mmCIF file of C-alpha atoms in Angstrom:
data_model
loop_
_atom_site.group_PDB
_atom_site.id
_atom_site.type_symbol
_atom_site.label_atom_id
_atom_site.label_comp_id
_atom_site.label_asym_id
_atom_site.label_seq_id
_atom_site.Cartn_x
_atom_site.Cartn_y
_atom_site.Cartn_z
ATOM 1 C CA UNK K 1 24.936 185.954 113.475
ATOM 2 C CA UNK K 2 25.282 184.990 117.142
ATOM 3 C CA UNK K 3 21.483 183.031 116.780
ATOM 4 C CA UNK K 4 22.772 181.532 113.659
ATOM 5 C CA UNK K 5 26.227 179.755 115.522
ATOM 6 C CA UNK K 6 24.251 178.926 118.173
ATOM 7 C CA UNK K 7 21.427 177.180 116.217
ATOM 8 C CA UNK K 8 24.254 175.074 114.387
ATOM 9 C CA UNK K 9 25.781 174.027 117.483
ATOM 10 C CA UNK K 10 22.664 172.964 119.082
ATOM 11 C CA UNK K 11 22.257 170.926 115.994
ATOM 12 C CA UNK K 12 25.420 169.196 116.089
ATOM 13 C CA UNK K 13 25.116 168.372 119.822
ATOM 14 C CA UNK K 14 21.183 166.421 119.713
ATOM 15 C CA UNK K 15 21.060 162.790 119.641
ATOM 16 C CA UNK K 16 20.444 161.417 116.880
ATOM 17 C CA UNK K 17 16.854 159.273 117.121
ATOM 18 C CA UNK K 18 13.922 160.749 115.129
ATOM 19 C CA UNK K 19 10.268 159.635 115.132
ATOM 20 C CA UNK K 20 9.792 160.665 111.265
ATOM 21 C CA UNK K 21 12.365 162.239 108.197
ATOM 22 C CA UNK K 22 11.122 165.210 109.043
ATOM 23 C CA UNK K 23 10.932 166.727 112.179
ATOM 24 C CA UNK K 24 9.498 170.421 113.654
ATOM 25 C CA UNK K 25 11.308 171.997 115.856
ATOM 26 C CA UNK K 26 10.565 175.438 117.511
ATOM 27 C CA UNK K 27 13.098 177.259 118.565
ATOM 28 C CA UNK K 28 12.372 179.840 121.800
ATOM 29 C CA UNK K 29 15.077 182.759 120.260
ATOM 30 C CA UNK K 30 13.242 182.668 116.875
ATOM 31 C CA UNK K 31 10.498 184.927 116.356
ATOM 32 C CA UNK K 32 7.278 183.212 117.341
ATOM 33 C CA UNK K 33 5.548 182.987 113.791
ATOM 34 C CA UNK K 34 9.376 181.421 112.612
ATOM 35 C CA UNK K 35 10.046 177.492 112.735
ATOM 36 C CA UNK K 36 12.807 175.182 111.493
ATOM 37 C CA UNK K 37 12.442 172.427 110.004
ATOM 38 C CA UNK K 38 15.056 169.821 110.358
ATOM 39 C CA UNK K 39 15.819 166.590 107.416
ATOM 40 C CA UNK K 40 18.154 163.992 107.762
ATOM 41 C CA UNK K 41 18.379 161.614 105.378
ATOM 42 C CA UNK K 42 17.834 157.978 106.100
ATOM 43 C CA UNK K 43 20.954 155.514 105.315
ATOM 44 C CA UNK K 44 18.852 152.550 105.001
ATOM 45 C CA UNK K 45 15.078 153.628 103.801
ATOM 46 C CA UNK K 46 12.637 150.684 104.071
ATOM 47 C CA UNK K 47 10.275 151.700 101.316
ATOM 48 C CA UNK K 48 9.060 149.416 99.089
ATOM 49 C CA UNK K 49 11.956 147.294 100.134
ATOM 50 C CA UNK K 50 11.439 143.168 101.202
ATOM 51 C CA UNK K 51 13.119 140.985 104.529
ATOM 52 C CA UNK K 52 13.576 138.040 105.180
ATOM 53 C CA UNK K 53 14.768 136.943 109.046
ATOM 54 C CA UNK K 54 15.486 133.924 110.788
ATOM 55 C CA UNK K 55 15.582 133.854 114.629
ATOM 56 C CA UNK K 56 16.038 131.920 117.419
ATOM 57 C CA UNK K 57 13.901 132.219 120.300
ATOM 58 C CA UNK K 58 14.148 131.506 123.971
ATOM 59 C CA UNK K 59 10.595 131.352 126.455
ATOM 60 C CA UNK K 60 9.837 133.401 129.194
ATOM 61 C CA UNK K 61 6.748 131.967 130.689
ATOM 62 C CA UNK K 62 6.787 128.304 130.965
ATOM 63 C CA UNK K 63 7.427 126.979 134.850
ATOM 64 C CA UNK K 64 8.113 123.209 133.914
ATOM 65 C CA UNK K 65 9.384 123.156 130.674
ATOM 66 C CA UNK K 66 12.933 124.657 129.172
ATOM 67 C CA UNK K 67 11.450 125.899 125.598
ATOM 68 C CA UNK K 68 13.598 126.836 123.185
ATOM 69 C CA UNK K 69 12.918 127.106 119.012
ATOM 70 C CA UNK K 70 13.367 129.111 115.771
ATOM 71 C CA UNK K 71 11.394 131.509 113.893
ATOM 72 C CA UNK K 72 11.027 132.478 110.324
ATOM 73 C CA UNK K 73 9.896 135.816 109.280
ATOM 74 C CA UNK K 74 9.115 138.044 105.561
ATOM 75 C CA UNK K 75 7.464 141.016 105.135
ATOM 76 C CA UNK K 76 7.005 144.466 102.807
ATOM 77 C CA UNK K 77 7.532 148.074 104.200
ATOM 78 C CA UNK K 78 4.485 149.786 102.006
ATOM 79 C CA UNK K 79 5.616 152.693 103.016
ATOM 80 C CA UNK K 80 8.670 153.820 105.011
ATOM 81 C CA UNK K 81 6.631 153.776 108.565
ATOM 82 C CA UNK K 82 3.993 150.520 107.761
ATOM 83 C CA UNK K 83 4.697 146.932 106.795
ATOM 84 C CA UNK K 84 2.876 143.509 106.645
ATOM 85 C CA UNK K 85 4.587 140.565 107.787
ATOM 86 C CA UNK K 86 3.988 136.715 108.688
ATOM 87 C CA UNK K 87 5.783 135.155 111.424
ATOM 88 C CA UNK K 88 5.923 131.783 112.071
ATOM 89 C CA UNK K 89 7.444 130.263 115.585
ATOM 90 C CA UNK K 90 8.990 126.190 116.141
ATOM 91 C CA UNK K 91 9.330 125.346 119.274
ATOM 92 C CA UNK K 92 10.815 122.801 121.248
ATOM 93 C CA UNK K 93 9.838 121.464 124.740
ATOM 94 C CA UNK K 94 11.827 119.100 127.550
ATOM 95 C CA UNK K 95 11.015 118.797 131.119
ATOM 96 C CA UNK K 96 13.567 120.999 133.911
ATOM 97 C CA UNK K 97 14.456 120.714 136.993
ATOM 98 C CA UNK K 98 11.435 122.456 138.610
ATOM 99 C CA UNK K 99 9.125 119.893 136.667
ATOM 100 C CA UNK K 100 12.077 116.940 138.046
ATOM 101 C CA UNK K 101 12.001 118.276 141.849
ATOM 102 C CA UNK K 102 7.882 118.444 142.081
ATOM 103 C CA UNK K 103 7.442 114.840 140.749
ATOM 104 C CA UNK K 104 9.958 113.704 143.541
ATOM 105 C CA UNK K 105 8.846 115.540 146.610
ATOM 106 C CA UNK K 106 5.102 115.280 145.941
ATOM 107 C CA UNK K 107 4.682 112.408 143.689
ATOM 108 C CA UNK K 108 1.971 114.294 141.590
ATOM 109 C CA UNK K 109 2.290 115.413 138.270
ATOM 110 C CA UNK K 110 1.684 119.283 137.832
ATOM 111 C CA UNK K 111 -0.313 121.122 135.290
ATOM 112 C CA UNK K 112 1.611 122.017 131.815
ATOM 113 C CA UNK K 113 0.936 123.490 128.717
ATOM 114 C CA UNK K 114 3.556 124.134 126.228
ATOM 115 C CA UNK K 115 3.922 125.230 122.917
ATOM 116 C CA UNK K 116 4.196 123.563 119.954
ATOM 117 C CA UNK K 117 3.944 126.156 117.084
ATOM 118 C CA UNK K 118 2.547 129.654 116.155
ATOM 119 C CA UNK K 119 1.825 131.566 113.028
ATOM 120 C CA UNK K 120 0.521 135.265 112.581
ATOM 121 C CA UNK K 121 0.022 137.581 110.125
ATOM 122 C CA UNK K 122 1.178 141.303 111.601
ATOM 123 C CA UNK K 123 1.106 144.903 110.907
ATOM 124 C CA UNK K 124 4.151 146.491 111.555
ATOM 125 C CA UNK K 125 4.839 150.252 112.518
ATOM 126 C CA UNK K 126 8.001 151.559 112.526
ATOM 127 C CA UNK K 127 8.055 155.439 113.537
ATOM 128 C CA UNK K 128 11.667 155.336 115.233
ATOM 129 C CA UNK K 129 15.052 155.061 113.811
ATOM 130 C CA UNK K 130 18.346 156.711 114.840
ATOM 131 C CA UNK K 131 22.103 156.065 115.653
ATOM 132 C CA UNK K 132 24.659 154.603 118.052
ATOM 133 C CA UNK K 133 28.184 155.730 117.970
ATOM 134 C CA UNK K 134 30.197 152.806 119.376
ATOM 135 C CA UNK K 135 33.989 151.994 119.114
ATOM 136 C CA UNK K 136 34.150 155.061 116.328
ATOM 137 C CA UNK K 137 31.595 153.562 114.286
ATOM 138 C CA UNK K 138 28.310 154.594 113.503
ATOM 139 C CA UNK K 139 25.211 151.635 113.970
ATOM 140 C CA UNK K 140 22.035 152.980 112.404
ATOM 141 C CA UNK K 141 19.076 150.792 114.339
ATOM 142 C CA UNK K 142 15.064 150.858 113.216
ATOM 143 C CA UNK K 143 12.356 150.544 116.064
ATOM 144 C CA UNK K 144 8.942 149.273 115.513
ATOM 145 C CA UNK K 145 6.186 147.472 116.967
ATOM 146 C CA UNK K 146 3.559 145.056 115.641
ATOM 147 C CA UNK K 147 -0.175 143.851 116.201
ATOM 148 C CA UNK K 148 -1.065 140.104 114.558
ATOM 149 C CA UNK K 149 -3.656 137.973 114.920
ATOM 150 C CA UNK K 150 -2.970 133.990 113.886
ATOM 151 C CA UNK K 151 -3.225 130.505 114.803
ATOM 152 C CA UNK K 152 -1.576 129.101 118.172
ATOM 153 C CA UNK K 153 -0.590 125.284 118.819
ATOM 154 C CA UNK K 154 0.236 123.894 122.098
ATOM 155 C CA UNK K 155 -0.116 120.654 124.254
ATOM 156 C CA UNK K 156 -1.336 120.388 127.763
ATOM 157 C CA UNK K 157 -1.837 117.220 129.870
ATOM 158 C CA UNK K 158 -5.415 119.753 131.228
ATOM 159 C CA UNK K 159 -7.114 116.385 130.730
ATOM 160 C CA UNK K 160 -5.444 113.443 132.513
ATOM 161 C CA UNK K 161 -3.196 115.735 135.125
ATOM 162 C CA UNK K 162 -6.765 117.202 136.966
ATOM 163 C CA UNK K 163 -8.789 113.483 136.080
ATOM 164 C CA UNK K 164 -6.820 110.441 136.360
ATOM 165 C CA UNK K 165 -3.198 112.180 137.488
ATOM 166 C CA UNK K 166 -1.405 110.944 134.669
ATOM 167 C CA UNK K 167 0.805 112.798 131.935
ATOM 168 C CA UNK K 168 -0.807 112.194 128.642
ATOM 169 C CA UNK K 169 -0.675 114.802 126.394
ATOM 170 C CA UNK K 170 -3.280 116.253 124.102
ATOM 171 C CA UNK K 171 -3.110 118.873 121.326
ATOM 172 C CA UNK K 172 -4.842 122.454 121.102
ATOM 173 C CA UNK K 173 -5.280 124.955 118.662
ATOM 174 C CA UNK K 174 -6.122 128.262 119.436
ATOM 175 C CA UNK K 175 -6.737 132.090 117.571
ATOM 176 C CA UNK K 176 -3.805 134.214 118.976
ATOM 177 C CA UNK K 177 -3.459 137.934 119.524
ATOM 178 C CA UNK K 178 -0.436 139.066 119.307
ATOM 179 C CA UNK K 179 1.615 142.313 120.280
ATOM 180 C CA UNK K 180 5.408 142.916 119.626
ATOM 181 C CA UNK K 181 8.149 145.219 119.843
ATOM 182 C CA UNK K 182 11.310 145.227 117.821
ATOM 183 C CA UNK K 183 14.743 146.121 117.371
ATOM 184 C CA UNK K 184 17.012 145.929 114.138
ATOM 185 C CA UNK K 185 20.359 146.804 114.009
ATOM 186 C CA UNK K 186 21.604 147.303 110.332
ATOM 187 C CA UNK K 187 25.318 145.773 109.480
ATOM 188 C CA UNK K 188 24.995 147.502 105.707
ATOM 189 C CA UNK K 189 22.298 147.737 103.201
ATOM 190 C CA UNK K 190 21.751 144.375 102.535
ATOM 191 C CA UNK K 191 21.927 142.823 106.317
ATOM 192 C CA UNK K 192 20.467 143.427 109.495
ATOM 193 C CA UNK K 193 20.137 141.903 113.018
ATOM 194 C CA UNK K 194 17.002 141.932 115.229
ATOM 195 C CA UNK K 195 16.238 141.959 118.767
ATOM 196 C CA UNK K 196 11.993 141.028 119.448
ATOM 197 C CA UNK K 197 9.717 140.603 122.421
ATOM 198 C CA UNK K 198 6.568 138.790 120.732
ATOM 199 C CA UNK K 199 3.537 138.353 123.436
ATOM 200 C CA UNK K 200 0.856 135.906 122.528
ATOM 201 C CA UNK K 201 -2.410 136.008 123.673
ATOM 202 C CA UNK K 202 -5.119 133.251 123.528
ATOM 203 C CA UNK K 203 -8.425 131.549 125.584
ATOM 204 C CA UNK K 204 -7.648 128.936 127.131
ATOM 205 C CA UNK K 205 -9.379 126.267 129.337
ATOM 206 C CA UNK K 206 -7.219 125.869 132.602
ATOM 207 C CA UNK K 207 -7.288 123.329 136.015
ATOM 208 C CA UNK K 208 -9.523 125.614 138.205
ATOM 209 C CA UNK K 209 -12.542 126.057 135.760
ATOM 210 C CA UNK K 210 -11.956 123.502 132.588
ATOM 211 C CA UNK K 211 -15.178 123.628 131.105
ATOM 212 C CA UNK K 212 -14.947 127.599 130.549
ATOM 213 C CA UNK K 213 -12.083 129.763 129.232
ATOM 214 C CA UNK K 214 -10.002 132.389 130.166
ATOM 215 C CA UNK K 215 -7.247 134.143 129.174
ATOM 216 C CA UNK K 216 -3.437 133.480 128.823
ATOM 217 C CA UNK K 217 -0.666 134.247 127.281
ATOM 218 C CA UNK K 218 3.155 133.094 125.941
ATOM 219 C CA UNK K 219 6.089 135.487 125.710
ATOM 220 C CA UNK K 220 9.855 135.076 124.080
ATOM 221 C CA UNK K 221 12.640 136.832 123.372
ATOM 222 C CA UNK K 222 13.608 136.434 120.085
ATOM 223 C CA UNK K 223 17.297 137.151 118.244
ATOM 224 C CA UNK K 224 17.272 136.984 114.846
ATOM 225 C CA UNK K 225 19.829 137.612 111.529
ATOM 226 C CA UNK K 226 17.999 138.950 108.319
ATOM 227 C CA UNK K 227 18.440 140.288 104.831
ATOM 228 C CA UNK K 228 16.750 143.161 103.046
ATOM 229 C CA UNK K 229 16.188 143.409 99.075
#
């Protein structure tokens, strides 16, 4: 009886974040051909179930530009662990006071490449969920992570900066890799809000060697509001 009491308070005690609905636990006063297995049902179950998010995003790696934009992302949990989603990325450029500060002490104009837009097709696993108890109520929260591949657009003055030391833009397009962690806190059923590192990859010509290609890379944090159906 004592085992039994002391099992339930254990129990009552854990934190509450899983990496499945069903969990294995073996316990050390059980017999050791004994095991418990432990269910909790999931408030907000993903399968089979359609979102729709819209975010806005703020850049982590360019030096001369402030970059700011929005993103718009659906997708389809399969399954209550695997999804497919697109994602596609705006994003807006202007010249800061790094950028301002080099043009006035040296009189040359730096290297930039910014970005213009991105979209990426992703799969999505989610193997974490659990719950925050904050101000006496309970937030349930989903944690996944994502691999995509897509299309990148950006800008760079490569060209006239390193040649004639002008600013004149050109385009580039690019096939992205993409990696991804995420976040989403649910509100209720139908709502949701997201928190999402999204790390771009792509091969890139750059001022040291531009007739070959190596590899870079664009990160942003992105927050985001979404609905579920």
């Amino acid at each position: 009886m004592q085992k039994i009491w002391f099992a339930l308070l254990v129990s009552i005690v854990s934190i509450s974040t899983h990496a499945g609905e069903e969990d294995l636990y073996d316990f050390l006063w059980l017999d050791p051909d004994k095991t418990v297995y432990v269910l909790q049902n999931k408030i907000y179950p993903k399968e089979k179930s359609i979102y729709l998010d819209l975010g806005y995003l703020t850049n982590l790696t360019s030096t001369f530009q402030d970059t700011f934009g929005a993103q718009v992302k659906v997708g389809y949990f399969i399954s209550e662990e695997w999804a497919v989603e697109f994602n596609y990325l705006k994003y807006s450029n202007s010249d800061n006071s790094t950028l301002k500060a080099v043009k006035d002490v040296t009189g040359s104009i730096p290297f930039i490449r910014r970005p213009l837009s991105s979209s990426a097709l992703f799969a999505i696993w989610s193997p974490f969920y659990g719950k925050i108890n904050t101000f006496n109520k309970i937030y349930y929260f989903d944690w996944s992570f994502g691999l995509g591949v897509g299309s990148y657009e950006a800008e760079s003055n490569l060209k006239s900066a390193t040649t004639t030391g002008k600013d004149l833009f050109e385009n580039e397009n690019y096939t992205s890799f993409l990696i991804k962690s995420s976040l989403k806190f649910h509100l209720n059923r139908s709502f949701h809000i997201g928190l999402e590192f999204l790390n771009t990859n792509f091969e890139a010509a750059t001022p040291s060697n531009p007739n070959s290609k190596s590899w870079d890379q664009n990160n942003d944090i992105i927050f985001s509001i979404g609905a579920s159906f």
